[in-house]
Coordinates of C-alpha atoms and ligand atoms in Angstrom, one line a residue:
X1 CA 26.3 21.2 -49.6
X2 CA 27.7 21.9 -46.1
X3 CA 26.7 25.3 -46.2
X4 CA 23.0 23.4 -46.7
X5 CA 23.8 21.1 -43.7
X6 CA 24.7 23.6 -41.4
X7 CA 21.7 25.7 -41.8
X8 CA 19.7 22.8 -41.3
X9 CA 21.6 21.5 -37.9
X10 CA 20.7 25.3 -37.2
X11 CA 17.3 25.5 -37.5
X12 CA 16.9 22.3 -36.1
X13 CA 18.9 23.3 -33.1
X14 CA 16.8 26.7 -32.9
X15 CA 13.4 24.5 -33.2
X16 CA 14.5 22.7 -30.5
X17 CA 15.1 25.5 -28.0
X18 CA 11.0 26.1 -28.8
X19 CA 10.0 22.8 -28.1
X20 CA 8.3 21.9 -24.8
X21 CA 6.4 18.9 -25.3
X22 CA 7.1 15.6 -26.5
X23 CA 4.5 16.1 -29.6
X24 CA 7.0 19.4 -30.3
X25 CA 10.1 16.9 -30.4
X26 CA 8.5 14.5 -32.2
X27 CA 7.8 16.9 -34.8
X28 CA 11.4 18.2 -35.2
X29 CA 12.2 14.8 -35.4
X30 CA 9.7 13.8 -38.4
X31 CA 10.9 17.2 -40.1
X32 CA 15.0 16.4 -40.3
X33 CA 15.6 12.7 -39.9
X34 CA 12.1 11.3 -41.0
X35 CA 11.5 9.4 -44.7
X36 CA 10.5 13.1 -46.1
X37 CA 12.8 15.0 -43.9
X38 CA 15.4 17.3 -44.8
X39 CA 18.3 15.4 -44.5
X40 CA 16.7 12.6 -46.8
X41 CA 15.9 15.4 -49.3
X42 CA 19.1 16.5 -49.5
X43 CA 20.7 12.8 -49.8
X44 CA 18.8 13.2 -53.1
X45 CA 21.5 15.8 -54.0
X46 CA 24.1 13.8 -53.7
X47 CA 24.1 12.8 -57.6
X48 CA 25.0 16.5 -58.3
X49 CA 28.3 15.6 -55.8
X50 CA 30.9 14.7 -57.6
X51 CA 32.0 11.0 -57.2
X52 CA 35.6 12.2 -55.1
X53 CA 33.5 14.8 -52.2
X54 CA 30.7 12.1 -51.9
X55 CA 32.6 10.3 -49.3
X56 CA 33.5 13.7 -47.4
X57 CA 29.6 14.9 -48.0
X58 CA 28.6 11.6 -46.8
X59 CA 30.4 11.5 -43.5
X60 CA 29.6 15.5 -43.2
X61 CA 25.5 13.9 -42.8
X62 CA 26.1 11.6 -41.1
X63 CA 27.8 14.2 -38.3
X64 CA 25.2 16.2 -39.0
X65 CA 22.1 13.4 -38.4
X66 CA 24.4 12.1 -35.3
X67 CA 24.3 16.1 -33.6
X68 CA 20.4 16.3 -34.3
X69 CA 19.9 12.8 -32.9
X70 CA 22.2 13.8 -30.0
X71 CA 20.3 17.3 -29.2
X72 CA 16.8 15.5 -29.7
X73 CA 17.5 13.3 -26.9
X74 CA 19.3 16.0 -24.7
X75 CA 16.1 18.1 -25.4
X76 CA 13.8 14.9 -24.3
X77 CA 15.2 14.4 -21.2
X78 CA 15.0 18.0 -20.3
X79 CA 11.3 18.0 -21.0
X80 CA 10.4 14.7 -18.9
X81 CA 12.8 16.3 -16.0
X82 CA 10.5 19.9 -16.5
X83 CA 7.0 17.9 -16.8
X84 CA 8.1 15.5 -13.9
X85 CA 9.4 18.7 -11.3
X86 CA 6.4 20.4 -12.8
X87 CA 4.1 17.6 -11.3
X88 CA 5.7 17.1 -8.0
X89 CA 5.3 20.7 -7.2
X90 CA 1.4 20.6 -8.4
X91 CA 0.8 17.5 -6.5
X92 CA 2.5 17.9 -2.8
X93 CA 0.2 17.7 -0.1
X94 CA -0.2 20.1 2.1
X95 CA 0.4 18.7 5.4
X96 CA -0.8 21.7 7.1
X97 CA -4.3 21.7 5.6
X98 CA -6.9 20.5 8.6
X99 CA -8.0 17.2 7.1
X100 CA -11.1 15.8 5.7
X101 CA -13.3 14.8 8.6
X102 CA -14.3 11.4 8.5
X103 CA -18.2 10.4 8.5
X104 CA -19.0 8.4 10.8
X105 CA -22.2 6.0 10.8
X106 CA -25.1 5.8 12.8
X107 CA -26.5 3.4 14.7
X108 CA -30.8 2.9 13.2
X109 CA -33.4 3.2 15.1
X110 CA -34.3 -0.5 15.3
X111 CA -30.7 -1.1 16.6
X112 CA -31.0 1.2 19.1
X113 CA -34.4 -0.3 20.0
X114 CA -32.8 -3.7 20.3
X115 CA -30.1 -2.9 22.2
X116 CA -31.9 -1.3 24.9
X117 CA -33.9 -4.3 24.5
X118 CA -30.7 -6.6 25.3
X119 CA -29.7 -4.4 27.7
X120 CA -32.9 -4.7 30.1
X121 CA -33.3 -8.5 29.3
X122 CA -29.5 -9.4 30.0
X123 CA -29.7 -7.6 32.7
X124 CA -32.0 -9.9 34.1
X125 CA -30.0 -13.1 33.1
X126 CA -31.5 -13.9 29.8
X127 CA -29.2 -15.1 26.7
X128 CA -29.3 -14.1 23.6
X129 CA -29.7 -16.8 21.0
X130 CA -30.4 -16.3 17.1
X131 CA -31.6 -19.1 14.9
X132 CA -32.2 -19.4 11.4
X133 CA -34.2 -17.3 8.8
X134 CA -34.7 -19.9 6.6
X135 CA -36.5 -21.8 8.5
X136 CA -38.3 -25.6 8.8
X137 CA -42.4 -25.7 8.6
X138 CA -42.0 -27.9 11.7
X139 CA -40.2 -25.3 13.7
X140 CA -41.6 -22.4 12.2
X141 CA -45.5 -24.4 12.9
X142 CA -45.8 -27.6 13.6
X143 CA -43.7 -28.1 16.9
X144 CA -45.4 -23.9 17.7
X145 CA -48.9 -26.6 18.1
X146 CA -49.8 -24.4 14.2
X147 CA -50.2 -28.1 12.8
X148 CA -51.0 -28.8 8.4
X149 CA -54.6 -27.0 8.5
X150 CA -54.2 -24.1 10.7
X151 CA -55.0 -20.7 9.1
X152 CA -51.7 -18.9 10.7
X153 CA -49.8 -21.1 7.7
X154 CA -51.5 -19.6 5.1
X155 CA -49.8 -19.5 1.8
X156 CA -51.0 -15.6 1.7
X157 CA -48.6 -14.7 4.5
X158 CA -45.9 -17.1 4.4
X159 CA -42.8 -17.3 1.3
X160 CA -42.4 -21.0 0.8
X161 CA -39.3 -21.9 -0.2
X162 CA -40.5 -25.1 -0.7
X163 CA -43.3 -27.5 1.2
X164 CA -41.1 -27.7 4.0
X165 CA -39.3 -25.0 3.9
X166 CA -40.1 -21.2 4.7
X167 CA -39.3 -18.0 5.5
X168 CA -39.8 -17.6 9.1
X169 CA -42.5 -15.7 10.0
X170 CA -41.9 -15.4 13.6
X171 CA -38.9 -15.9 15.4
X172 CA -40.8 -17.9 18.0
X173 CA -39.1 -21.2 16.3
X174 CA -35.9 -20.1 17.6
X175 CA -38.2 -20.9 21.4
X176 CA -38.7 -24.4 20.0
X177 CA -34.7 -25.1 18.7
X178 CA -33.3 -24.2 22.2
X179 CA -35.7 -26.5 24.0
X180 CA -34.7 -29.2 22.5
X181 CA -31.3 -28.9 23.3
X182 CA -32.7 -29.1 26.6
X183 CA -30.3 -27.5 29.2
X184 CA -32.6 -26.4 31.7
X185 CA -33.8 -24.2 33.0
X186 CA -33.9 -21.3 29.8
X187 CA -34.2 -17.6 30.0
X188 CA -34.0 -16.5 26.6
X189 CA -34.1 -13.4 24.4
X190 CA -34.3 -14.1 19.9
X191 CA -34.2 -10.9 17.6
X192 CA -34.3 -11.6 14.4
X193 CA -35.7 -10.7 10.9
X194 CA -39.2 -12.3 10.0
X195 CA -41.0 -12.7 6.7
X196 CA -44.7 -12.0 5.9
X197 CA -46.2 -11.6 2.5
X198 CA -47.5 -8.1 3.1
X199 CA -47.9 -5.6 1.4
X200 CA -45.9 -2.0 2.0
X201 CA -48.0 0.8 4.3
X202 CA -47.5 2.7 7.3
X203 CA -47.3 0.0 9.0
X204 CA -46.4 -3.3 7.3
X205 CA -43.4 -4.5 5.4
X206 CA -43.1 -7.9 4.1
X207 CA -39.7 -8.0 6.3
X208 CA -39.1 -7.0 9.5
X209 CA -37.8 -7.7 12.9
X210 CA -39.1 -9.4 16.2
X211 CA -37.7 -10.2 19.7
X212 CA -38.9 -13.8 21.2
X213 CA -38.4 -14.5 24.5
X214 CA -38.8 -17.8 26.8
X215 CA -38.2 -18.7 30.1
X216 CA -38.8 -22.0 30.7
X217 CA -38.2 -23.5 34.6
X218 CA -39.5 -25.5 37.5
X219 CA -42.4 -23.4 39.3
X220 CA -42.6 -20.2 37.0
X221 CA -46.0 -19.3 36.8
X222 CA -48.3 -16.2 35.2
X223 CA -47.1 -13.6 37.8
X224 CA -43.9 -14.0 36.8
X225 CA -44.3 -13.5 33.1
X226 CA -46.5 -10.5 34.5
X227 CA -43.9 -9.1 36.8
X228 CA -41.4 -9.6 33.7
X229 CA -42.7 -7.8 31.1
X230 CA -44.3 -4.9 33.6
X231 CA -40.5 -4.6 34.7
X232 CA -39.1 -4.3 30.5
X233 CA -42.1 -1.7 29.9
X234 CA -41.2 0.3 32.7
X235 CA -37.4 0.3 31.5
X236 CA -38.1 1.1 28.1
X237 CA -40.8 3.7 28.2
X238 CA -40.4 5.0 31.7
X239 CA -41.1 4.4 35.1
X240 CA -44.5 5.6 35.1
X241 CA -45.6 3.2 32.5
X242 CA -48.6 0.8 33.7
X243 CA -49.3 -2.5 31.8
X244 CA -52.4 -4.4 31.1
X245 CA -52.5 -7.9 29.7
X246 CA -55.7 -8.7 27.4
X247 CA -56.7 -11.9 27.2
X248 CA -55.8 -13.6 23.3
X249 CA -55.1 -16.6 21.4
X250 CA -52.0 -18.0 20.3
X251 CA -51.7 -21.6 19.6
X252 CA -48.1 -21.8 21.4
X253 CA -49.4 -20.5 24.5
X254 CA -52.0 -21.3 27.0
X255 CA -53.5 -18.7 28.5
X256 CA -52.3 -16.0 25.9
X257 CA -52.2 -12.4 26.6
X258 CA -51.5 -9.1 24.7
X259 CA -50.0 -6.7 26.6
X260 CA -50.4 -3.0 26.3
X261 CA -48.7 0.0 28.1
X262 CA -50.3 3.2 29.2
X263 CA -49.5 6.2 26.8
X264 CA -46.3 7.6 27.9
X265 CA -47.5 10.6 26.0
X266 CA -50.9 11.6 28.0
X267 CA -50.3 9.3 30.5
X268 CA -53.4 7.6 30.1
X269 CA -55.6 10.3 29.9
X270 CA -56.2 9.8 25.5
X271 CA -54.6 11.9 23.0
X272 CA -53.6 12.0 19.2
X273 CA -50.8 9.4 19.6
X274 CA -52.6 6.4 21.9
X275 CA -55.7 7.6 19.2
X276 CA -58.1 8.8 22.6
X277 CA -57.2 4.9 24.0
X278 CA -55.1 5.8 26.5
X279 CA -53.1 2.5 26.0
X280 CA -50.9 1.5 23.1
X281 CA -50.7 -2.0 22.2
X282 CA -47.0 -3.8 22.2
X283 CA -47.2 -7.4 22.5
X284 CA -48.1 -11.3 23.0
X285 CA -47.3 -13.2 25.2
X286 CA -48.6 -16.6 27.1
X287 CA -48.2 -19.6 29.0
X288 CA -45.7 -22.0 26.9
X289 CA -48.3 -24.6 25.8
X290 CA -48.3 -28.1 27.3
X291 CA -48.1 -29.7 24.2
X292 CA -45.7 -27.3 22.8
X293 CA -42.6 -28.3 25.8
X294 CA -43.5 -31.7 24.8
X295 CA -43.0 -31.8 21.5
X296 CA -39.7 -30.0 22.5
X297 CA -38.7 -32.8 24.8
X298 CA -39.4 -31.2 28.0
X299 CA -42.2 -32.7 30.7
X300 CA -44.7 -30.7 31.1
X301 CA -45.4 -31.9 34.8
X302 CA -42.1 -31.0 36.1
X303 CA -41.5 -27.7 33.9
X304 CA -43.6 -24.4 32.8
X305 CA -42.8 -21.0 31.1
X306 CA -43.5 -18.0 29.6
X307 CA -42.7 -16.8 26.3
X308 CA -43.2 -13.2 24.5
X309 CA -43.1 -12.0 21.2
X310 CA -42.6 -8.6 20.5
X311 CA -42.5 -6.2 17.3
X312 CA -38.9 -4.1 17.1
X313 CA -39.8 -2.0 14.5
X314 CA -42.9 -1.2 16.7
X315 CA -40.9 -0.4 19.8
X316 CA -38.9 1.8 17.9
X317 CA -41.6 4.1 16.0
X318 CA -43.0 4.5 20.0
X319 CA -39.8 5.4 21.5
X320 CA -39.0 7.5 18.5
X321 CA -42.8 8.6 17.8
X322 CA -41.7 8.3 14.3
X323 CA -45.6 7.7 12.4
X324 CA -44.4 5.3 9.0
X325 CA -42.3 2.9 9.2
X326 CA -41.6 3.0 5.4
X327 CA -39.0 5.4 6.9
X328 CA -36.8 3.3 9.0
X329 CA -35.7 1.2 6.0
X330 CA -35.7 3.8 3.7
X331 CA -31.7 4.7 4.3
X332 CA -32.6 8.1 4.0
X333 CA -29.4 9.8 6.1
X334 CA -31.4 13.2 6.9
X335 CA -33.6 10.4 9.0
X336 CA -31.2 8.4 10.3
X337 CA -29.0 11.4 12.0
X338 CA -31.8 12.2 14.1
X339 CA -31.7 9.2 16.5
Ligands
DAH1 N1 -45.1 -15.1 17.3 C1 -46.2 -14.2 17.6 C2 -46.5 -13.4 16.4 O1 -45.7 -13.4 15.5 C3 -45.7 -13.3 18.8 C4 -45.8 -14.1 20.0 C5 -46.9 -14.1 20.8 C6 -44.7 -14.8 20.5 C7 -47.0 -14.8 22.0 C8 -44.7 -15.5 21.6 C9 -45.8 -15.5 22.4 O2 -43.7 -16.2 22.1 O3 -45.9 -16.2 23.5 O4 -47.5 -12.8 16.4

């Protein structure tokens, strides 16, 4: 019998030199001490003892199951000490390496656009004031002098949120919310998102961006909005650039105007970009309406003003001769890195 115990504490002890994992230990384990184990199987022998020995043979076991419980653990703890130096030496950090270099964003066309746009108008005095997107009918129309019938609010371009309520389609409202806080005189710049229900091209989306502007004093008069905007196209697209206001029809503004510059590519002269016109088309503009500073609080005898509406996105695909402007919201970074 003790012969039989010591060759089992001495296979177990040799097993355990082997073992380098937990699963390996756990084996051992299973294999001596366990239900089936040897030790168990050879409890079964203790019949054959005779009744005198069994105490000796008993406490001779239990030595034997206290060693091999004794060596197991030693053995454990030398694995999780191996595994744990192990993984500190796989996972230092080379503080030497040259690091990771960081990415760092953009700015999009559009804001670029704008903030040149900010840049030439603040320069000049103006604010800058935002206003809702979600916007009232009466500011978005009604106080614009666009009253219930007028074509400009049909249901085909404007998301109604609901009667009264709408996506702005302009971000000439905002003109209308900062005359009524009154606070005169106003020089004013709004950028802002608008919403349209039109459909995706080259040269629609049915979200996209606009800058308003208003200047609202005593004496200002149709050479000034003139002198104005001749002054921002010449900033923007270079001193060369010649304007010329068409005359046009908004119901906000009386006279109304759309401006164009002369192509800054051929000067003037046509070519592929201006299509052969020689001019390019960038905004509207007008006399603030009579009606419209009324509505807004503001006499119409004592105070005039100009206002102007102009396309970002469109000032951006010029500056940046950039032909879809499916691209500039596309998010496409091989785009974007370019501006
Ligand atoms: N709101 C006009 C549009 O969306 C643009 C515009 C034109 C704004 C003339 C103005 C303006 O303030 O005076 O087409």
């Amino acid at each position: 019998m003790k012969e039989k115990l010591e060759a089992i504490v001495g296979k177990t002890l040799e097993s355990l030199r082997e073992a380098h994992t937990p699963d390996a230990l756990n084996e051992i384990r299973v294999n001596v001490l366990g239900k089936k184990g040897d030790l168990k199987n050879l409890m079964k022998a203790m019949k054959d003892v005779a009744p005198e020995d069994r105490p000796r043979v008993g406490q001779l076991v239990n030595e034997a199951r206290d060693t091999i419980s004794e060596k197991l653990d030693e053995a454990r703890q030398k694995i999780e000490l191996d595994q744990m130096n192990l993984r500190m030496k796989q996972e230092t950090i080379d503080v030497t390496l040259p690091a990771k270099k960081a990415e760092i964003g953009h700015r999009h066309p559009n804001t670029i656009a704008l903030e040149e746009m900010e840049r030439i108008f603040v320069g000049m005095g103006y604010e800058v004031v935002e206003g809702p997107e979600v916007e009232y009918d009466e500011y978005n129309f009604t106080k614009l002098n666009i009253p219930a019938n007028h074509p400009a609010k049909d249901e085909q371009d404007t998301f109604y949120i609901t009667k009264d309520i709408v996506l702005r389609t302009q971000t000439s409202p905002v003109q209308a919310r900062r005359m009524e806080q009154g606070n005169l005189p106003i020089r004013m710049i709004s950028p802002g998102r608008v919403f349209r229900a039109d459909e995706v091209d080259a040269t629609h989306s049915p979200s996209f961006h606009q800058v308003e502007g208003l200047v609202i004093d005593k004496n200002i008069t149709f050479s000034d909005l003139k002198g104005t905007l001749e002054e921002f196209a010449k900033e923007i697209f270079g001193p060369d650039t010649k304007t010329k206001f068409r005359p046009h029809h908004f119901p906000f503004t009386e006279p109304s105007a759309e401006m164009d510059v002369s192509c800054f590519k051929c000067g003037g002269k046509g070519c592929r970009f201006c299509k052969g016109e020689g001019w390019i088309e960038i905004l509207g503009c007008g006399m603030v309406h009579p009606h419209v500073l009324e509505m807004c609080g503001i006499d119409p005898e004592q105070y005039t003003g100009f206002a102007f509406g102009v396309g970002l996105e469109r000032i951006a695909l010029l500056k940046y001769e950039i032909d879809d402007m499916r691209l500039l919201y596309e998010n496409d970074a091989r785009f974007l890195k370019q501006f």
